[in-house]
Each structure stands twice: as structure tokens, then as C-alpha cells.
Amino acid sequence: EQPLISGVAHDRSQAKITVIGVPDVLGSAAQLFEAVAAAGVNIDMIVQNVSAHHSGVTDISFTLPHEQGEAARAALQALAAEYGYQEIQYDEGVGKLSLVGAGMRSHPGVSAQLFGALRDAGINIEMISTSEIRISVVTRSEDLDEAVRAVHSAFGLDADKVEAVVYG
Amino acid sequence: EQPLISGVAHDRSQAKITVIGVPDVLGSAAQLFEAVAAAGVNIDMIVQNVSAHHSGVTDISFTLPHEQGEAARAALQALAAEYGYQEIQYDEGVGKLSLVGAGMRSHPGVSAQLFGALRDAGINIEMISTSEIRISVVTRSEDLDEAVRAVHSAFGLDADKVEAVVYG
Ligand SMILES: C[C@@H](O)[C@H](N)C(=O)O
Ligand SMILES: C[C@@H](O)[C@H](N)C(=O)O
């Protein structure tokens, strides 16, 4: 059956924190997010890729409301020395775009089509995180409106009808 | 309101490919996934974190059915030299666990609680990818059953009732 693409969600209300060089050991993700949660920070997207072999470290990124940036950074700075983080990066200029649909897993071309639409619009993809009903990318926030137009166009979506803030 | 945790999904049918050192330039994700899609490979989870400053490269990981591993690897090997990939890693020993729920974004402790349950069970987290209704982690597949038990227990879920393959 055809994948069902129901719409494009976009969000420029968030900032991104990347903790560079988190030791890839038992409990380090729990430690990090316990501290961020204790600071009352709402976390949206979390991305962690595998550690490169022998490096023993990996990077953990997450997005959060702009207004909670200071609280999150302070919580992480307090851990950085003890837990060996290499660096904490804070980025206020991100935008998040999500293609929302169903059945996307069994339609391998959907991701390629989304990434191709962004390429054709000259927009660099900074982060990717997916689920079976949502493919999310992070771009510069100044590119977000153009990205949304490009994706609507690539998928033949009627921008007036299908724009939806759909959770997934 | 309380976050609604509806269940724990787990999947050991997948393998993972990590393309190490993908040039962080316009169109590289599209190129990679166009090739994988052209090979007919079904893609489940994609994770890409930001490139470290000045490195100009990042890693892209994705999961796929075990039986499509060869096709995907061949497609990527064909691109590797031309597109400058540093290495293509193939991992057949992964398991994926997802905590499925609603309202998790506004309950910052949920991620910490999930990661803490895995830490307490002695299970290392290899990848993290989240959406507002699903927090997914990749572990060793041999740890998956223990991970599912630990998460059910940590969240007070009745393992017999709420185990569900819920897409998100
Ligand atoms: C890096 C982090 O995810 C670590 N592997 C952990 O299990 O917590
Ligand atoms: C690495 C990859 O995502 C690249 N930045 C792109 O836009 O395609």
C-alpha cells in the first residue's frame, strides 16, 4: 500500500544542546538526563549515535524550549568535570521539521525523498531522528520556512490543508 | 497531567548499519538513502547527530531487517569511495526497545527513568532516538529481554497486559 503522508510539522521554539564526548559507559545517559530533569527542563528530541570504536565516547544531543536553555546548561556544567564531558554546545538557531505519516518503514524511498527535497532547496540537514510515523530533521531555523515549502511541494501536500502539529 | 506510558515495544529482527565519516555537506544524506532505497531496503530507525566542529563529517546509523543487510551494504560500498565515507559498520547483534506513551515531552523525568532502569539492570545504551510518543534505545540483542523486564518494572507496567507493538 502507499505510505500515508499526513503532513509536515515544524517547530522553531526549541534550542539544542549537544554534550560532546560523553563517556560511553553504563549509566552516563541516566546521569545526564536525571540532572536535566531535576532542573525541570522539558526534553523533546534526544539523539545519540554509537561511539566510534575505541573512542569510548559519544555525543548526546537534545532539544528543549529556548527559555529553559540556561537551566539545562547550568545542570550540565555542574556534571561536566566529574563525568568527563569534553564540551557542552548550546545552539539557539535550530529549527525542527517533521514529516508525519504512516507505513513509512515499508516505503524506503520516503526518507530519501525528504532528504532530497531539502538538498534541492539548498538546505543542510544537521540532525536526523526517526520513528515509524515521523521523520524529523534539524536545520537552521532561518531555513525552516523554505524547508517546509520544499517538503510540501515534494510530497504533493496542500500546504493550506495538511499543516498540522501532530505528535509522533 | 501524568505522562501516559502505554507500553514497551521490542524488536530483535533488525540489524544496524553505521556509515562512519559521512561528509556533512548538502545532499549527502539524500545520496545515501537514495542508494539504500534503490536496493529495496526497508529502513526503520535513522539516527544522525551533529558533526563535531571543524570535522566536516558525521556518522549516520540506521536499522533494517537482518535479511536486507547484504543488499544495503553492497549499495553503500558502491558509494563509499566516491562520497568519501570513512567506514561502513554492520552490526547484527542489536536489539531495539521503545517506551511508548503520550505527554512524555512535558515530563522530563521519563527519559531519565528509562535510562536509569537500564543502568540498574547493567545494560549499556548504544543509541537513542526519540519522538514525543516514543523513546527508543538500541542495546545488545542478548540484553533485550532483561531490558524489557527492567523497564516494565521501573514503570509499574503489567508485562502481561501492556506489551504491545505500537508504532511511533
Ligand atoms: C552514552 C550512554 O548512552 C551510555 N552508553 C549509557 O548507557 O548510559
Ligand atoms: C550529513 C548529512 O545529513 C548532510 N548534512 C546533508 O544535508 O545531507
PDB file of C-alpha atoms in Angstrom, chain B:
ATOM      1  CA  GLU B   1      -1.153  15.702  33.973  1.00  0.00           C
ATOM      2  CA  GLN B   2       0.716  12.398  34.368  1.00  0.00           C
ATOM      3  CA  PRO B   3       2.549  11.109  31.352  1.00  0.00           C
ATOM      4  CA  LEU B   4       0.690   8.163  29.922  1.00  0.00           C
ATOM      5  CA  ILE B   5       3.025   5.228  29.461  1.00  0.00           C
ATOM      6  CA  SER B   6       1.184   2.689  27.363  1.00  0.00           C
ATOM      7  CA  GLY B   7       3.787   0.016  26.948  1.00  0.00           C
ATOM      8  CA  VAL B   8       7.142  -1.306  25.891  1.00  0.00           C
ATOM      9  CA  ALA B   9       7.840  -2.495  22.365  1.00  0.00           C
ATOM     10  CA  HIS B  10      10.881  -4.553  21.496  1.00  0.00           C
ATOM     11  CA  ASP B  11      12.378  -5.731  18.255  1.00  0.00           C
ATOM     12  CA  ARG B  12      15.271  -8.074  17.558  1.00  0.00           C
ATOM     13  CA  SER B  13      14.529  -8.542  13.876  1.00  0.00           C
ATOM     14  CA  GLN B  14      16.832  -5.744  12.817  1.00  0.00           C
ATOM     15  CA  ALA B  15      20.469  -5.190  12.075  1.00  0.00           C
ATOM     16  CA  LYS B  16      22.228  -1.832  12.259  1.00  0.00           C
ATOM     17  CA  ILE B  17      24.445  -0.098   9.746  1.00  0.00           C
ATOM     18  CA  THR B  18      26.592   2.870  10.753  1.00  0.00           C
ATOM     19  CA  VAL B  19      28.263   4.861   7.998  1.00  0.00           C
ATOM     20  CA  ILE B  20      31.219   6.489   9.700  1.00  0.00           C
ATOM     21  CA  GLY B  21      32.571   9.768   8.422  1.00  0.00           C
ATOM     22  CA  VAL B  22      29.861  10.950   6.033  1.00  0.00           C
ATOM     23  CA  PRO B  23      30.820  14.382   4.695  1.00  0.00           C
ATOM     24  CA  ASP B  24      28.459  16.875   6.327  1.00  0.00           C
ATOM     25  CA  VAL B  25      27.571  18.600   3.088  1.00  0.00           C
ATOM     26  CA  LEU B  26      24.391  19.362   1.184  1.00  0.00           C
ATOM     27  CA  GLY B  27      22.838  16.241  -0.287  1.00  0.00           C
ATOM     28  CA  SER B  28      24.914  13.573   1.400  1.00  0.00           C
ATOM     29  CA  ALA B  29      22.007  12.101   3.390  1.00  0.00           C
ATOM     30  CA  ALA B  30      19.837  12.088   0.267  1.00  0.00           C
ATOM     31  CA  GLN B  31      22.560  10.293  -1.713  1.00  0.00           C
ATOM     32  CA  LEU B  32      23.000   7.649   0.946  1.00  0.00           C
ATOM     33  CA  PHE B  33      19.331   6.896   1.414  1.00  0.00           C
ATOM     34  CA  GLU B  34      18.537   7.037  -2.311  1.00  0.00           C
ATOM     35  CA  ALA B  35      21.060   4.225  -2.777  1.00  0.00           C
ATOM     36  CA  VAL B  36      19.678   2.203   0.117  1.00  0.00           C
ATOM     37  CA  ALA B  37      16.098   2.720  -1.066  1.00  0.00           C
ATOM     38  CA  ALA B  38      17.026   1.758  -4.621  1.00  0.00           C
ATOM     39  CA  ALA B  39      18.242  -1.550  -3.194  1.00  0.00           C
ATOM     40  CA  GLY B  40      14.721  -2.063  -1.826  1.00  0.00           C
ATOM     41  CA  VAL B  41      15.790  -1.900   1.797  1.00  0.00           C
ATOM     42  CA  ASN B  42      13.193  -1.086   4.455  1.00  0.00           C
ATOM     43  CA  ILE B  43      14.552   1.455   6.878  1.00  0.00           C
ATOM     44  CA  ASP B  44      13.258   1.662  10.433  1.00  0.00           C
ATOM     45  CA  MET B  45      15.248   3.998  12.679  1.00  0.00           C
ATOM     46  CA  ILE B  46      17.675   6.630  11.351  1.00  0.00           C
ATOM     47  CA  VAL B  47      19.998   8.494  13.726  1.00  0.00           C
ATOM     48  CA  GLN B  48      22.352  11.278  12.754  1.00  0.00           C
ATOM     49  CA  ASN B  49      23.908  13.611  15.316  1.00  0.00           C
ATOM     50  CA  VAL B  50      25.612  16.900  14.533  1.00  0.00           C
ATOM     51  CA  SER B  51      29.114  16.951  13.103  1.00  0.00           C
ATOM     52  CA  ALA B  52      31.772  17.949  15.608  1.00  0.00           C
ATOM     53  CA  HIS B  53      33.054  21.417  14.767  1.00  0.00           C
ATOM     54  CA  HIS B  54      35.699  21.561  12.109  1.00  0.00           C
ATOM     55  CA  SER B  55      35.492  17.848  11.455  1.00  0.00           C
ATOM     56  CA  GLY B  56      33.184  18.337   8.491  1.00  0.00           C
ATOM     57  CA  VAL B  57      31.899  14.779   8.905  1.00  0.00           C
ATOM     58  CA  THR B  58      29.270  12.973  10.896  1.00  0.00           C
ATOM     59  CA  ASP B  59      28.026   9.399  11.305  1.00  0.00           C
ATOM     60  CA  ILE B  60      24.689   8.134  10.060  1.00  0.00           C
ATOM     61  CA  SER B  61      23.182   4.956  11.540  1.00  0.00           C
ATOM     62  CA  PHE B  62      20.046   3.152  10.532  1.00  0.00           C
ATOM     63  CA  THR B  63      18.339  -0.121  11.337  1.00  0.00           C
ATOM     64  CA  LEU B  64      16.919  -2.526   8.769  1.00  0.00           C
ATOM     65  CA  PRO B  65      15.684  -6.128   8.587  1.00  0.00           C
ATOM     66  CA  HIS B  66      18.517  -8.655   9.025  1.00  0.00           C
ATOM     67  CA  GLU B  67      17.709 -10.253   5.703  1.00  0.00           C
ATOM     68  CA  GLN B  68      18.365  -6.997   3.843  1.00  0.00           C
ATOM     69  CA  GLY B  69      21.797  -6.438   5.350  1.00  0.00           C
ATOM     70  CA  GLU B  70      23.759  -7.629   2.346  1.00  0.00           C
ATOM     71  CA  ALA B  71      21.794  -5.532  -0.116  1.00  0.00           C
ATOM     72  CA  ALA B  72      22.236  -2.402   1.961  1.00  0.00           C
ATOM     73  CA  ARG B  73      25.950  -2.955   2.492  1.00  0.00           C
ATOM     74  CA  ALA B  74      26.544  -3.519  -1.206  1.00  0.00           C
ATOM     75  CA  ALA B  75      24.663  -0.308  -2.050  1.00  0.00           C
ATOM     76  CA  LEU B  76      26.754   1.678   0.420  1.00  0.00           C
ATOM     77  CA  GLN B  77      30.086   0.104  -0.535  1.00  0.00           C
ATOM     78  CA  ALA B  78      29.424   1.235  -4.098  1.00  0.00           C
ATOM     79  CA  LEU B  79      29.249   4.847  -2.878  1.00  0.00           C
ATOM     80  CA  ALA B  80      31.942   4.772  -0.242  1.00  0.00           C
ATOM     81  CA  ALA B  81      34.961   5.732  -2.287  1.00  0.00           C
ATOM     82  CA  GLU B  82      33.260   8.381  -4.398  1.00  0.00           C
ATOM     83  CA  TYR B  83      31.488  10.019  -1.473  1.00  0.00           C
ATOM     84  CA  GLY B  84      34.307   9.764   0.988  1.00  0.00           C
ATOM     85  CA  TYR B  85      32.773   7.589   3.676  1.00  0.00           C
ATOM     86  CA  GLN B  86      35.399   6.560   6.196  1.00  0.00           C
ATOM     87  CA  GLU B  87      33.883   3.154   7.012  1.00  0.00           C
ATOM     88  CA  ILE B  88      30.673   1.139   6.868  1.00  0.00           C
ATOM     89  CA  GLN B  89      29.946  -0.836  10.040  1.00  0.00           C
ATOM     90  CA  TYR B  90      27.445  -3.671  10.100  1.00  0.00           C
ATOM     91  CA  ASP B  91      26.053  -4.961  13.372  1.00  0.00           C
ATOM     92  CA  GLU B  92      23.732  -7.949  13.551  1.00  0.00           C
ATOM     93  CA  GLY B  93      23.589  -8.121  17.310  1.00  0.00           C
ATOM     94  CA  VAL B  94      21.315  -5.212  18.112  1.00  0.00           C
ATOM     95  CA  GLY B  95      18.003  -5.072  19.880  1.00  0.00           C
ATOM     96  CA  LYS B  96      15.638  -2.132  19.950  1.00  0.00           C
ATOM     97  CA  LEU B  97      13.461  -1.220  22.924  1.00  0.00           C
ATOM     98  CA  SER B  98      10.886   1.536  22.826  1.00  0.00           C
ATOM     99  CA  LEU B  99       8.920   3.084  25.648  1.00  0.00           C
ATOM    100  CA  VAL B 100       5.614   4.139  24.149  1.00  0.00           C
ATOM    101  CA  GLY B 101       3.381   6.755  25.648  1.00  0.00           C
ATOM    102  CA  ALA B 102       1.919  10.243  25.424  1.00  0.00           C
ATOM    103  CA  GLY B 103       2.735  13.535  27.045  1.00  0.00           C
ATOM    104  CA  MET B 104       6.295  12.443  27.649  1.00  0.00           C
ATOM    105  CA  ARG B 105       7.772  15.719  26.428  1.00  0.00           C
ATOM    106  CA  SER B 106       6.312  17.655  29.310  1.00  0.00           C
ATOM    107  CA  HIS B 107       7.509  15.099  31.836  1.00  0.00           C
ATOM    108  CA  PRO B 108      11.260  15.460  31.777  1.00  0.00           C
ATOM    109  CA  GLY B 109      11.883  12.637  34.186  1.00  0.00           C
ATOM    110  CA  VAL B 110      10.584   9.946  31.841  1.00  0.00           C
ATOM    111  CA  SER B 111      13.771   9.643  29.779  1.00  0.00           C
ATOM    112  CA  ALA B 112      15.889   9.698  32.919  1.00  0.00           C
ATOM    113  CA  GLN B 113      13.726   6.969  34.444  1.00  0.00           C
ATOM    114  CA  LEU B 114      14.052   4.782  31.343  1.00  0.00           C
ATOM    115  CA  PHE B 115      17.807   5.211  31.132  1.00  0.00           C
ATOM    116  CA  GLY B 116      18.112   4.655  34.882  1.00  0.00           C
ATOM    117  CA  ALA B 117      16.204   1.374  34.651  1.00  0.00           C
ATOM    118  CA  LEU B 118      18.644   0.139  32.017  1.00  0.00           C
ATOM    119  CA  ARG B 119      21.632   1.291  34.066  1.00  0.00           C
ATOM    120  CA  ASP B 120      20.275  -0.529  37.120  1.00  0.00           C
ATOM    121  CA  ALA B 121      19.927  -3.680  35.026  1.00  0.00           C
ATOM    122  CA  GLY B 122      23.546  -3.304  33.900  1.00  0.00           C
ATOM    123  CA  ILE B 123      22.584  -2.660  30.284  1.00  0.00           C
ATOM    124  CA  ASN B 124      24.561  -0.241  28.125  1.00  0.00           C
ATOM    125  CA  ILE B 125      22.654   2.097  25.806  1.00  0.00           C
ATOM    126  CA  GLU B 126      24.184   2.214  22.331  1.00  0.00           C
ATOM    127  CA  MET B 127      21.825   4.583  20.513  1.00  0.00           C
ATOM    128  CA  ILE B 128      18.929   6.848  21.462  1.00  0.00           C
ATOM    129  CA  SER B 129      16.233   8.252  19.202  1.00  0.00           C
ATOM    130  CA  THR B 130      13.039   9.816  20.491  1.00  0.00           C
ATOM    131  CA  SER B 131       9.749  11.330  19.469  1.00  0.00           C
ATOM    132  CA  GLU B 132       7.008  12.780  21.648  1.00  0.00           C
ATOM    133  CA  ILE B 133       5.299   9.422  21.907  1.00  0.00           C
ATOM    134  CA  ARG B 134       8.238   7.046  21.817  1.00  0.00           C
ATOM    135  CA  ILE B 135      11.688   6.833  23.414  1.00  0.00           C
ATOM    136  CA  SER B 136      13.767   4.211  21.586  1.00  0.00           C
ATOM    137  CA  VAL B 137      17.109   2.767  22.595  1.00  0.00           C
ATOM    138  CA  VAL B 138      19.385   0.258  20.925  1.00  0.00           C
ATOM    139  CA  THR B 139      21.124  -2.320  23.117  1.00  0.00           C
ATOM    140  CA  ARG B 140      22.764  -5.697  22.519  1.00  0.00           C
ATOM    141  CA  SER B 141      20.042  -8.116  21.456  1.00  0.00           C
ATOM    142  CA  GLU B 142      21.074 -10.544  24.193  1.00  0.00           C
ATOM    143  CA  ASP B 143      20.220  -7.812  26.736  1.00  0.00           C
ATOM    144  CA  LEU B 144      16.811  -7.100  25.248  1.00  0.00           C
ATOM    145  CA  ASP B 145      14.628  -9.438  27.313  1.00  0.00           C
ATOM    146  CA  GLU B 146      16.226  -8.287  30.553  1.00  0.00           C
ATOM    147  CA  ALA B 147      15.858  -4.675  29.401  1.00  0.00           C
ATOM    148  CA  VAL B 148      12.139  -5.150  28.753  1.00  0.00           C
ATOM    149  CA  ARG B 149      11.666  -6.664  32.216  1.00  0.00           C
ATOM    150  CA  ALA B 150      13.583  -3.847  33.841  1.00  0.00           C
ATOM    151  CA  VAL B 151      11.555  -1.180  32.061  1.00  0.00           C
ATOM    152  CA  HIS B 152       8.214  -2.837  32.846  1.00  0.00           C
ATOM    153  CA  SER B 153       9.244  -2.962  36.466  1.00  0.00           C
ATOM    154  CA  ALA B 154      10.523   0.612  36.620  1.00  0.00           C
ATOM    155  CA  PHE B 155       7.308   1.994  35.175  1.00  0.00           C
ATOM    156  CA  GLY B 156       4.959  -0.303  37.071  1.00  0.00           C
ATOM    157  CA  LEU B 157       3.667  -1.837  33.875  1.00  0.00           C
ATOM    158  CA  ASP B 158       1.903  -5.184  33.902  1.00  0.00           C
ATOM    159  CA  ALA B 159       4.021  -7.127  31.455  1.00  0.00           C
ATOM    160  CA  ASP B 160       1.183  -9.422  30.509  1.00  0.00           C
ATOM    161  CA  LYS B 161      -1.226  -6.681  29.648  1.00  0.00           C
ATOM    162  CA  VAL B 162       0.600  -3.782  28.137  1.00  0.00           C
ATOM    163  CA  GLU B 163       3.182  -5.366  25.923  1.00  0.00           C
ATOM    164  CA  ALA B 164       2.216  -4.017  22.567  1.00  0.00           C
ATOM    165  CA  VAL B 165       3.797  -3.479  19.236  1.00  0.00           C
ATOM    166  CA  VAL B 166       2.759   0.094  18.934  1.00  0.00           C
ATOM    167  CA  TYR B 167       4.089   2.168  16.127  1.00  0.00           C
ATOM    168  CA  GLY B 168       5.508   5.578  16.834  1.00  0.00           C
TER     169      GLY B 168
END
